[in-house]
Amino acid sequence: MLRRDPNVDLVSFFILRTETDEQPWNRNELSLIPFPTYEIFEDQLHSFDLVIFQNFNYAPYGVEPYLAGIREYVEQGGAFAMVGGDLSFGAGGYAQTPLQEILPVDVPRAESAAPSMSMAMTGDAFKPRLTAEGRGHPITSLLLDARENEARWGKLPALEGLNQIQRLRAGAVSLLVHPTLRVDGNKPAPVLAVGEPGKGRSLALMTDTGWHWGMVAAGEGDDGRAFQRFWENAIRWLVRDPALTLLHIDLDRAEYRRHQSPSIRVRAVHPDYTPAGKVSVALTVTNAEGSGPTNGGRAGNGSSPSPTPALREHNIVTDAQGESHLEIGALPPGAYRLTGRANVDGRAISETKTFVVRAEGKELEDIISRENVLREIAEAGNGSYRRDSLSGVTIRDPREVRVGSQKQVQVWSHPALLFLVLALLAAEWALRRRAGYS
């Protein structure tokens, strides 16, 4: 699925053999390549936007020394997702590894050095249920309308098997839960959970049958797009798609005329994407062609450039729906940058939009009618000027000319054309004879 997405540059590896497999052939007779552990988890790790472990146990492949590096990669702004299966979570032995610190769930510890297969999957077929946070989260938004989206999830095929976990970690959010299984003091067992460790993001899907939402659904007559839409949403959220920020600023258009006032709509949401009411948002309008960077960078001569001066400043507060509207007034022609800053649940967030006010031509620069100018124009053209109505003005009907008959003449069939051609040929012959070219 990801390989078909033109926006995704996928690097994936399918492990076909392990060190414990029987090997009736010599290594030099195999066409398989060794698992590139160092290249992926050390040399090129920070070049990836997202790392996914899909039913993967690290121990047989020498990955354990690199797990701490993956944790640091996520805490510094990377993204990590773990998909369930009989080799994931507790069954994969991740409880006692650095990855436990970035996962949104606490996985059970293995009682022995080799995790028990009984820790892998539990439970029969089930249909996951959306949580309150999941109803508004972009990952689980298969449809735009909230009611239609919840109904859509209810119609998807059942899943089979759920990885056992101990509890949801502090700060993590559960988006899908099991309808009957309970963990951590009678709380619904998470099926899908997300978290934000450090500067990064992580996702845990505690099942390996999410593909049912695609293939099984298609076999039952559904369009089968729910699975693809789910992972598209998940990847966008994990890599921090700008469209999924906690603060949204929308302009009614990208270009304005000189006398038009930009209309602004601001929307703030909590980290679980529920509306954030009573949030103070500071809006600043500056010239887009500023004097230099405002992020603390240094100018070429070693001096710190001064920030671009604010042309307009406004402070607004969101309502119960997390929204607020504002008209900032007309601006002179030019390019402008609108920046909004807010603090949502202790997080400093910002959003920037740019817009243009275009200069009008001379004809449209000042289009307000003036009575004295109109009167002078009328007098110069021997006309009359009327202020409010056409009373007293004689309107004459246009002159009508009726055509009673018509005649069509075919030029090519006229006899005169034949005589003209013959005359030209005769003249050409006579001139040639006279010039001695006979």
PDB file of C-alpha atoms in Angstrom, residues 10-257:
ATOM      1  CA  LEU A  10       9.557   3.444   1.145  1.00  0.00           C
ATOM      2  CA  VAL A  11      12.560   1.429   2.288  1.00  0.00           C
ATOM      3  CA  SER A  12      11.327  -1.985   3.435  1.00  0.00           C
ATOM      4  CA  PHE A  13      12.912  -5.347   4.247  1.00  0.00           C
ATOM      5  CA  PHE A  14      11.254  -8.762   4.392  1.00  0.00           C
ATOM      6  CA  ILE A  15      13.188 -11.226   6.519  1.00  0.00           C
ATOM      7  CA  LEU A  16      13.084 -14.635   4.834  1.00  0.00           C
ATOM      8  CA  ARG A  17      15.631 -16.564   6.906  1.00  0.00           C
ATOM      9  CA  THR A  18      17.090 -16.380  10.398  1.00  0.00           C
ATOM     10  CA  GLU A  19      20.218 -17.809  11.973  1.00  0.00           C
ATOM     11  CA  THR A  20      18.174 -20.617  13.534  1.00  0.00           C
ATOM     12  CA  ASP A  21      16.684 -21.836  10.246  1.00  0.00           C
ATOM     13  CA  GLU A  22      17.954 -25.101   8.822  1.00  0.00           C
ATOM     14  CA  GLN A  23      20.473 -24.398   6.077  1.00  0.00           C
ATOM     15  CA  PRO A  24      21.006 -27.357   3.708  1.00  0.00           C
ATOM     16  CA  TRP A  25      22.971 -24.992   1.438  1.00  0.00           C
ATOM     17  CA  ASN A  26      26.098 -22.981   1.984  1.00  0.00           C
ATOM     18  CA  ARG A  27      25.756 -19.231   2.517  1.00  0.00           C
ATOM     19  CA  ASN A  28      27.594 -18.465  -0.706  1.00  0.00           C
ATOM     20  CA  GLU A  29      24.928 -20.408  -2.607  1.00  0.00           C
ATOM     21  CA  LEU A  30      22.107 -18.119  -1.383  1.00  0.00           C
ATOM     22  CA  SER A  31      21.028 -14.976  -3.225  1.00  0.00           C
ATOM     23  CA  LEU A  32      19.675 -13.338  -0.048  1.00  0.00           C
ATOM     24  CA  ILE A  33      21.489 -10.316   1.368  1.00  0.00           C
ATOM     25  CA  PRO A  34      22.338  -9.944   5.066  1.00  0.00           C
ATOM     26  CA  PHE A  35      20.003  -7.731   7.052  1.00  0.00           C
ATOM     27  CA  PRO A  36      21.643  -4.232   6.867  1.00  0.00           C
ATOM     28  CA  THR A  37      21.447  -3.545  10.586  1.00  0.00           C
ATOM     29  CA  TYR A  38      24.127  -0.879  10.841  1.00  0.00           C
ATOM     30  CA  GLU A  39      23.086   0.999   7.697  1.00  0.00           C
ATOM     31  CA  ILE A  40      19.440   1.279   8.794  1.00  0.00           C
ATOM     32  CA  PHE A  41      19.653   1.835  12.536  1.00  0.00           C
ATOM     33  CA  GLU A  42      22.896   3.795  12.780  1.00  0.00           C
ATOM     34  CA  ASP A  43      24.140   5.297   9.543  1.00  0.00           C
ATOM     35  CA  GLN A  44      20.847   6.301   7.860  1.00  0.00           C
ATOM     36  CA  LEU A  45      18.377   6.376  10.750  1.00  0.00           C
ATOM     37  CA  HIS A  46      18.001  10.162  10.935  1.00  0.00           C
ATOM     38  CA  SER A  47      17.299  10.384   7.204  1.00  0.00           C
ATOM     39  CA  PHE A  48      13.944   8.638   7.739  1.00  0.00           C
ATOM     40  CA  ASP A  49      10.729  10.416   8.713  1.00  0.00           C
ATOM     41  CA  LEU A  50       9.123   7.273  10.110  1.00  0.00           C
ATOM     42  CA  VAL A  51      10.255   3.837  11.331  1.00  0.00           C
ATOM     43  CA  ILE A  52       7.716   0.983  11.429  1.00  0.00           C
ATOM     44  CA  PHE A  53       8.208  -2.353  13.207  1.00  0.00           C
ATOM     45  CA  GLN A  54       5.603  -4.731  11.805  1.00  0.00           C
ATOM     46  CA  ASN A  55       5.465  -7.982  13.787  1.00  0.00           C
ATOM     47  CA  PHE A  56       9.230  -7.743  14.272  1.00  0.00           C
ATOM     48  CA  ASN A  57      11.297  -9.193  17.128  1.00  0.00           C
ATOM     49  CA  TYR A  58      14.702  -7.588  17.367  1.00  0.00           C
ATOM     50  CA  ALA A  59      16.705 -10.298  19.131  1.00  0.00           C
ATOM     51  CA  PRO A  60      17.607 -12.679  16.238  1.00  0.00           C
ATOM     52  CA  TYR A  61      18.936  -9.879  14.027  1.00  0.00           C
ATOM     53  CA  GLY A  62      21.387  -8.047  16.247  1.00  0.00           C
ATOM     54  CA  VAL A  63      19.211  -4.942  16.567  1.00  0.00           C
ATOM     55  CA  GLU A  64      19.352  -4.689  20.375  1.00  0.00           C
ATOM     56  CA  PRO A  65      22.413  -2.362  20.460  1.00  0.00           C
ATOM     57  CA  TYR A  66      20.536   0.117  18.251  1.00  0.00           C
ATOM     58  CA  LEU A  67      17.246   0.330  20.192  1.00  0.00           C
ATOM     59  CA  ALA A  68      18.550   3.195  22.320  1.00  0.00           C
ATOM     60  CA  GLY A  69      19.372   5.073  19.119  1.00  0.00           C
ATOM     61  CA  ILE A  70      15.798   4.609  17.882  1.00  0.00           C
ATOM     62  CA  ARG A  71      14.519   6.006  21.185  1.00  0.00           C
ATOM     63  CA  GLU A  72      16.744   9.080  20.836  1.00  0.00           C
ATOM     64  CA  TYR A  73      15.701   9.465  17.195  1.00  0.00           C
ATOM     65  CA  VAL A  74      12.039   9.651  18.243  1.00  0.00           C
ATOM     66  CA  GLU A  75      12.642  11.923  21.230  1.00  0.00           C
ATOM     67  CA  GLN A  76      14.475  14.334  18.922  1.00  0.00           C
ATOM     68  CA  GLY A  77      11.539  14.595  16.521  1.00  0.00           C
ATOM     69  CA  GLY A  78      11.306  11.292  14.652  1.00  0.00           C
ATOM     70  CA  ALA A  79       8.297   8.997  14.368  1.00  0.00           C
ATOM     71  CA  PHE A  80       7.862   5.339  15.302  1.00  0.00           C
ATOM     72  CA  ALA A  81       5.026   2.844  14.820  1.00  0.00           C
ATOM     73  CA  MET A  82       4.720  -0.721  16.072  1.00  0.00           C
ATOM     74  CA  VAL A  83       2.178  -3.072  14.512  1.00  0.00           C
ATOM     75  CA  GLY A  84       1.027  -6.104  16.479  1.00  0.00           C
ATOM     76  CA  GLY A  85       1.500  -9.790  15.887  1.00  0.00           C
ATOM     77  CA  ASP A  86       2.967 -12.849  17.566  1.00  0.00           C
ATOM     78  CA  LEU A  87       6.444 -11.238  17.496  1.00  0.00           C
ATOM     79  CA  SER A  88       5.483  -7.747  18.691  1.00  0.00           C
ATOM     80  CA  PHE A  89       5.126  -5.963  22.022  1.00  0.00           C
ATOM     81  CA  GLY A  90       5.458  -8.399  24.947  1.00  0.00           C
ATOM     82  CA  ALA A  91       6.030 -11.441  22.748  1.00  0.00           C
ATOM     83  CA  GLY A  92       8.861  -9.581  21.049  1.00  0.00           C
ATOM     84  CA  GLY A  93      10.542  -8.835  24.362  1.00  0.00           C
ATOM     85  CA  TYR A  94      10.184  -5.052  24.135  1.00  0.00           C
ATOM     86  CA  ALA A  95       9.174  -4.533  27.770  1.00  0.00           C
ATOM     87  CA  GLN A  96      12.754  -4.253  28.974  1.00  0.00           C
ATOM     88  CA  THR A  97      14.134  -2.249  26.061  1.00  0.00           C
ATOM     89  CA  PRO A  98      14.544   1.484  25.373  1.00  0.00           C
ATOM     90  CA  LEU A  99      11.587   1.290  22.983  1.00  0.00           C
ATOM     91  CA  GLN A 100       9.281   0.839  25.967  1.00  0.00           C
ATOM     92  CA  GLU A 101       9.990   4.469  26.851  1.00  0.00           C
ATOM     93  CA  ILE A 102       8.596   5.758  23.563  1.00  0.00           C
ATOM     94  CA  LEU A 103       5.684   3.349  23.081  1.00  0.00           C
ATOM     95  CA  PRO A 104       2.270   4.712  24.139  1.00  0.00           C
ATOM     96  CA  VAL A 105       1.509   1.487  26.054  1.00  0.00           C
ATOM     97  CA  ASP A 106       3.252  -0.551  28.747  1.00  0.00           C
ATOM     98  CA  VAL A 107       3.880  -4.074  27.487  1.00  0.00           C
ATOM     99  CA  PRO A 108       4.105  -7.057  29.864  1.00  0.00           C
ATOM    100  CA  ARG A 109       7.498  -8.325  30.906  1.00  0.00           C
ATOM    101  CA  ALA A 110       8.723 -11.684  29.740  1.00  0.00           C
ATOM    102  CA  GLU A 111       9.063 -14.188  32.562  1.00  0.00           C
ATOM    103  CA  SER A 112      12.046 -15.749  30.851  1.00  0.00           C
ATOM    104  CA  ALA A 113      14.752 -14.717  28.446  1.00  0.00           C
ATOM    105  CA  ALA A 114      12.625 -16.029  25.587  1.00  0.00           C
ATOM    106  CA  PRO A 115       9.158 -14.404  25.619  1.00  0.00           C
ATOM    107  CA  SER A 116       6.261 -16.811  25.795  1.00  0.00           C
ATOM    108  CA  MET A 117       3.983 -17.178  22.805  1.00  0.00           C
ATOM    109  CA  SER A 118       1.040 -16.912  25.220  1.00  0.00           C
ATOM    110  CA  MET A 119       1.964 -13.246  25.595  1.00  0.00           C
ATOM    111  CA  ALA A 120       1.416 -12.598  21.914  1.00  0.00           C
ATOM    112  CA  MET A 121      -2.241 -12.594  20.915  1.00  0.00           C
ATOM    113  CA  THR A 122      -5.362 -13.062  22.950  1.00  0.00           C
ATOM    114  CA  GLY A 123      -9.082 -12.841  22.378  1.00  0.00           C
ATOM    115  CA  ASP A 124     -11.444 -13.867  19.616  1.00  0.00           C
ATOM    116  CA  ALA A 125     -12.776 -11.828  16.726  1.00  0.00           C
ATOM    117  CA  PHE A 126     -13.911  -8.354  17.753  1.00  0.00           C
ATOM    118  CA  LYS A 127     -14.907  -4.983  16.382  1.00  0.00           C
ATOM    119  CA  PRO A 128     -12.912  -2.119  17.934  1.00  0.00           C
ATOM    120  CA  ARG A 129     -14.838   0.814  19.351  1.00  0.00           C
ATOM    121  CA  LEU A 130     -13.992   4.480  18.889  1.00  0.00           C
ATOM    122  CA  THR A 131     -13.153   6.382  22.067  1.00  0.00           C
ATOM    123  CA  ALA A 132     -14.178   9.978  22.739  1.00  0.00           C
ATOM    124  CA  GLU A 133     -10.700  11.060  21.643  1.00  0.00           C
ATOM    125  CA  GLY A 134     -10.860   8.824  18.582  1.00  0.00           C
ATOM    126  CA  ARG A 135     -14.046  10.475  17.323  1.00  0.00           C
ATOM    127  CA  GLY A 136     -12.196  13.688  16.569  1.00  0.00           C
ATOM    128  CA  HIS A 137      -8.641  12.496  15.955  1.00  0.00           C
ATOM    129  CA  PRO A 138      -7.325  12.802  12.374  1.00  0.00           C
ATOM    130  CA  ILE A 139      -5.970   9.226  12.363  1.00  0.00           C
ATOM    131  CA  THR A 140      -9.413   7.689  12.830  1.00  0.00           C
ATOM    132  CA  SER A 141     -11.262  10.215  10.644  1.00  0.00           C
ATOM    133  CA  LEU A 142     -12.253   8.042   7.701  1.00  0.00           C
ATOM    134  CA  LEU A 143     -15.089  10.467   6.860  1.00  0.00           C
ATOM    135  CA  LEU A 144     -15.463  14.174   7.559  1.00  0.00           C
ATOM    136  CA  ASP A 145     -18.847  14.000   9.276  1.00  0.00           C
ATOM    137  CA  ALA A 146     -18.504  12.721  12.862  1.00  0.00           C
ATOM    138  CA  ARG A 147     -21.682  10.618  12.828  1.00  0.00           C
ATOM    139  CA  GLU A 148     -20.961   9.126   9.431  1.00  0.00           C
ATOM    140  CA  ASN A 149     -17.396   8.388  10.510  1.00  0.00           C
ATOM    141  CA  GLU A 150     -18.526   6.502  13.625  1.00  0.00           C
ATOM    142  CA  ALA A 151     -21.058   4.558  11.565  1.00  0.00           C
ATOM    143  CA  ARG A 152     -18.303   3.740   9.074  1.00  0.00           C
ATOM    144  CA  TRP A 153     -16.148   2.200  11.791  1.00  0.00           C
ATOM    145  CA  GLY A 154     -19.107   0.153  12.988  1.00  0.00           C
ATOM    146  CA  LYS A 155     -19.566  -1.378   9.531  1.00  0.00           C
ATOM    147  CA  LEU A 156     -15.946  -2.484   9.090  1.00  0.00           C
ATOM    148  CA  PRO A 157     -15.117  -6.209   9.370  1.00  0.00           C
ATOM    149  CA  ALA A 158     -14.065  -7.666  12.704  1.00  0.00           C
ATOM    150  CA  LEU A 159     -10.412  -8.092  13.638  1.00  0.00           C
ATOM    151  CA  GLU A 160      -8.834 -11.225  15.062  1.00  0.00           C
ATOM    152  CA  GLY A 161      -6.368 -11.277  17.931  1.00  0.00           C
ATOM    153  CA  LEU A 162      -5.090  -8.546  20.232  1.00  0.00           C
ATOM    154  CA  ASN A 163      -1.630  -8.112  21.728  1.00  0.00           C
ATOM    155  CA  GLN A 164      -1.658  -8.075  25.517  1.00  0.00           C
ATOM    156  CA  ILE A 165      -0.561  -4.857  27.181  1.00  0.00           C
ATOM    157  CA  GLN A 166      -0.527  -3.740  30.802  1.00  0.00           C
ATOM    158  CA  ARG A 167      -1.792  -0.182  30.583  1.00  0.00           C
ATOM    159  CA  LEU A 168      -1.866   3.036  28.631  1.00  0.00           C
ATOM    160  CA  ARG A 169       1.180   5.161  29.414  1.00  0.00           C
ATOM    161  CA  ALA A 170       0.828   8.598  30.973  1.00  0.00           C
ATOM    162  CA  GLY A 171       0.163  11.236  28.329  1.00  0.00           C
ATOM    163  CA  ALA A 172      -0.818   8.696  25.675  1.00  0.00           C
ATOM    164  CA  VAL A 173      -4.240   8.634  24.031  1.00  0.00           C
ATOM    165  CA  SER A 174      -6.302   5.579  23.142  1.00  0.00           C
ATOM    166  CA  LEU A 175      -8.239   5.970  19.879  1.00  0.00           C
ATOM    167  CA  LEU A 176      -9.680   2.456  19.460  1.00  0.00           C
ATOM    168  CA  VAL A 177     -10.481   0.033  22.292  1.00  0.00           C
ATOM    169  CA  HIS A 178     -11.627  -3.561  22.626  1.00  0.00           C
ATOM    170  CA  PRO A 179     -15.372  -3.866  23.324  1.00  0.00           C
ATOM    171  CA  THR A 180     -14.993  -6.384  26.175  1.00  0.00           C
ATOM    172  CA  LEU A 181     -11.365  -6.927  27.263  1.00  0.00           C
ATOM    173  CA  ARG A 182     -10.160  -4.878  30.238  1.00  0.00           C
ATOM    174  CA  VAL A 183      -6.723  -3.848  31.546  1.00  0.00           C
ATOM    175  CA  ASP A 184      -5.350  -1.676  34.350  1.00  0.00           C
ATOM    176  CA  GLY A 185      -8.299  -1.736  36.710  1.00  0.00           C
ATOM    177  CA  ASN A 186     -11.219  -2.488  34.407  1.00  0.00           C
ATOM    178  CA  LYS A 187     -10.268  -0.019  31.667  1.00  0.00           C
ATOM    179  CA  PRO A 188     -10.987  -0.978  28.039  1.00  0.00           C
ATOM    180  CA  ALA A 189      -7.972  -2.627  26.422  1.00  0.00           C
ATOM    181  CA  PRO A 190      -6.427  -0.286  23.807  1.00  0.00           C
ATOM    182  CA  VAL A 191      -6.387  -1.451  20.202  1.00  0.00           C
ATOM    183  CA  LEU A 192      -4.854   1.738  18.801  1.00  0.00           C
ATOM    184  CA  ALA A 193      -2.906   4.228  20.917  1.00  0.00           C
ATOM    185  CA  VAL A 194      -0.711   7.227  20.155  1.00  0.00           C
ATOM    186  CA  GLY A 195       1.757   9.267  22.159  1.00  0.00           C
ATOM    187  CA  GLU A 196       4.217  12.135  21.848  1.00  0.00           C
ATOM    188  CA  PRO A 197       7.490  11.204  23.580  1.00  0.00           C
ATOM    189  CA  GLY A 198       9.847  14.166  23.601  1.00  0.00           C
ATOM    190  CA  LYS A 199       9.648  16.010  20.297  1.00  0.00           C
ATOM    191  CA  GLY A 200       8.528  12.941  18.339  1.00  0.00           C
ATOM    192  CA  ARG A 201       5.411  10.843  17.940  1.00  0.00           C
ATOM    193  CA  SER A 202       4.640   7.145  18.286  1.00  0.00           C
ATOM    194  CA  LEU A 203       1.790   4.803  17.420  1.00  0.00           C
ATOM    195  CA  ALA A 204       0.907   1.310  18.623  1.00  0.00           C
ATOM    196  CA  LEU A 205      -1.585  -0.914  16.790  1.00  0.00           C
ATOM    197  CA  MET A 206      -2.104  -3.996  18.953  1.00  0.00           C
ATOM    198  CA  THR A 207      -3.244  -6.333  16.177  1.00  0.00           C
ATOM    199  CA  ASP A 208      -1.881  -7.731  12.926  1.00  0.00           C
ATOM    200  CA  THR A 209      -5.254  -8.060  11.189  1.00  0.00           C
ATOM    201  CA  GLY A 210      -5.891  -4.428  10.322  1.00  0.00           C
ATOM    202  CA  TRP A 211      -5.766  -5.539   6.703  1.00  0.00           C
ATOM    203  CA  HIS A 212      -9.304  -6.875   7.266  1.00  0.00           C
ATOM    204  CA  TRP A 213     -10.469  -3.269   6.822  1.00  0.00           C
ATOM    205  CA  GLY A 214      -9.233  -3.494   3.240  1.00  0.00           C
ATOM    206  CA  MET A 215      -9.275  -6.993   1.760  1.00  0.00           C
ATOM    207  CA  VAL A 216     -12.064  -8.554   3.825  1.00  0.00           C
ATOM    208  CA  ALA A 217     -14.167  -5.405   3.511  1.00  0.00           C
ATOM    209  CA  ALA A 218     -13.742  -5.457  -0.271  1.00  0.00           C
ATOM    210  CA  GLY A 219     -14.824  -9.093  -0.328  1.00  0.00           C
ATOM    211  CA  GLU A 220     -18.004  -8.134   1.532  1.00  0.00           C
ATOM    212  CA  GLY A 221     -18.949  -5.519  -1.057  1.00  0.00           C
ATOM    213  CA  ASP A 222     -17.266  -2.508   0.555  1.00  0.00           C
ATOM    214  CA  ASP A 223     -14.908  -0.252  -1.411  1.00  0.00           C
ATOM    215  CA  GLY A 224     -12.019  -1.484   0.767  1.00  0.00           C
ATOM    216  CA  ARG A 225     -10.488   1.978   1.108  1.00  0.00           C
ATOM    217  CA  ALA A 226     -10.744   2.222   4.907  1.00  0.00           C
ATOM    218  CA  PHE A 227      -7.413   0.445   5.469  1.00  0.00           C
ATOM    219  CA  GLN A 228      -5.581   2.718   3.041  1.00  0.00           C
ATOM    220  CA  ARG A 229      -7.257   5.844   4.445  1.00  0.00           C
ATOM    221  CA  PHE A 230      -6.375   4.793   7.997  1.00  0.00           C
ATOM    222  CA  TRP A 231      -2.673   4.429   7.246  1.00  0.00           C
ATOM    223  CA  GLU A 232      -2.583   7.604   5.169  1.00  0.00           C
ATOM    224  CA  ASN A 233      -4.012   9.478   8.157  1.00  0.00           C
ATOM    225  CA  ALA A 234      -1.642   7.742  10.569  1.00  0.00           C
ATOM    226  CA  ILE A 235       1.453   8.611   8.539  1.00  0.00           C
ATOM    227  CA  ARG A 236       0.361  12.227   8.133  1.00  0.00           C
ATOM    228  CA  TRP A 237      -0.083  12.548  11.887  1.00  0.00           C
ATOM    229  CA  LEU A 238       3.169  10.765  12.744  1.00  0.00           C
ATOM    230  CA  VAL A 239       5.295  12.941  10.452  1.00  0.00           C
ATOM    231  CA  ARG A 240       3.497  16.113  11.594  1.00  0.00           C
ATOM    232  CA  ASP A 241       1.716  17.111   8.434  1.00  0.00           C
ATOM    233  CA  PRO A 242       1.290  20.916   8.586  1.00  0.00           C
ATOM    234  CA  ALA A 243      -2.427  20.477   7.925  1.00  0.00           C
ATOM    235  CA  LEU A 244      -2.786  18.646  11.268  1.00  0.00           C
ATOM    236  CA  THR A 245      -1.341  21.300  13.584  1.00  0.00           C
ATOM    237  CA  LEU A 246      -3.146  22.262  16.783  1.00  0.00           C
ATOM    238  CA  LEU A 247      -3.626  25.834  15.561  1.00  0.00           C
ATOM    239  CA  HIS A 248      -5.264  26.511  12.205  1.00  0.00           C
ATOM    240  CA  ILE A 249      -5.480  29.882  10.499  1.00  0.00           C
ATOM    241  CA  ASP A 250      -7.665  30.155   7.413  1.00  0.00           C
ATOM    242  CA  LEU A 251      -8.001  33.188   5.137  1.00  0.00           C
ATOM    243  CA  ASP A 252     -11.057  33.663   2.956  1.00  0.00           C
ATOM    244  CA  ARG A 253      -8.739  34.143  -0.042  1.00  0.00           C
ATOM    245  CA  ALA A 254      -5.071  34.380  -0.976  1.00  0.00           C
ATOM    246  CA  GLU A 255      -5.266  37.702  -2.850  1.00  0.00           C
ATOM    247  CA  TYR A 256      -7.106  40.890  -1.981  1.00  0.00           C
ATOM    248  CA  ARG A 257      -7.772  44.202  -3.637  1.00  0.00           C
TER     249      ARG A 257
END
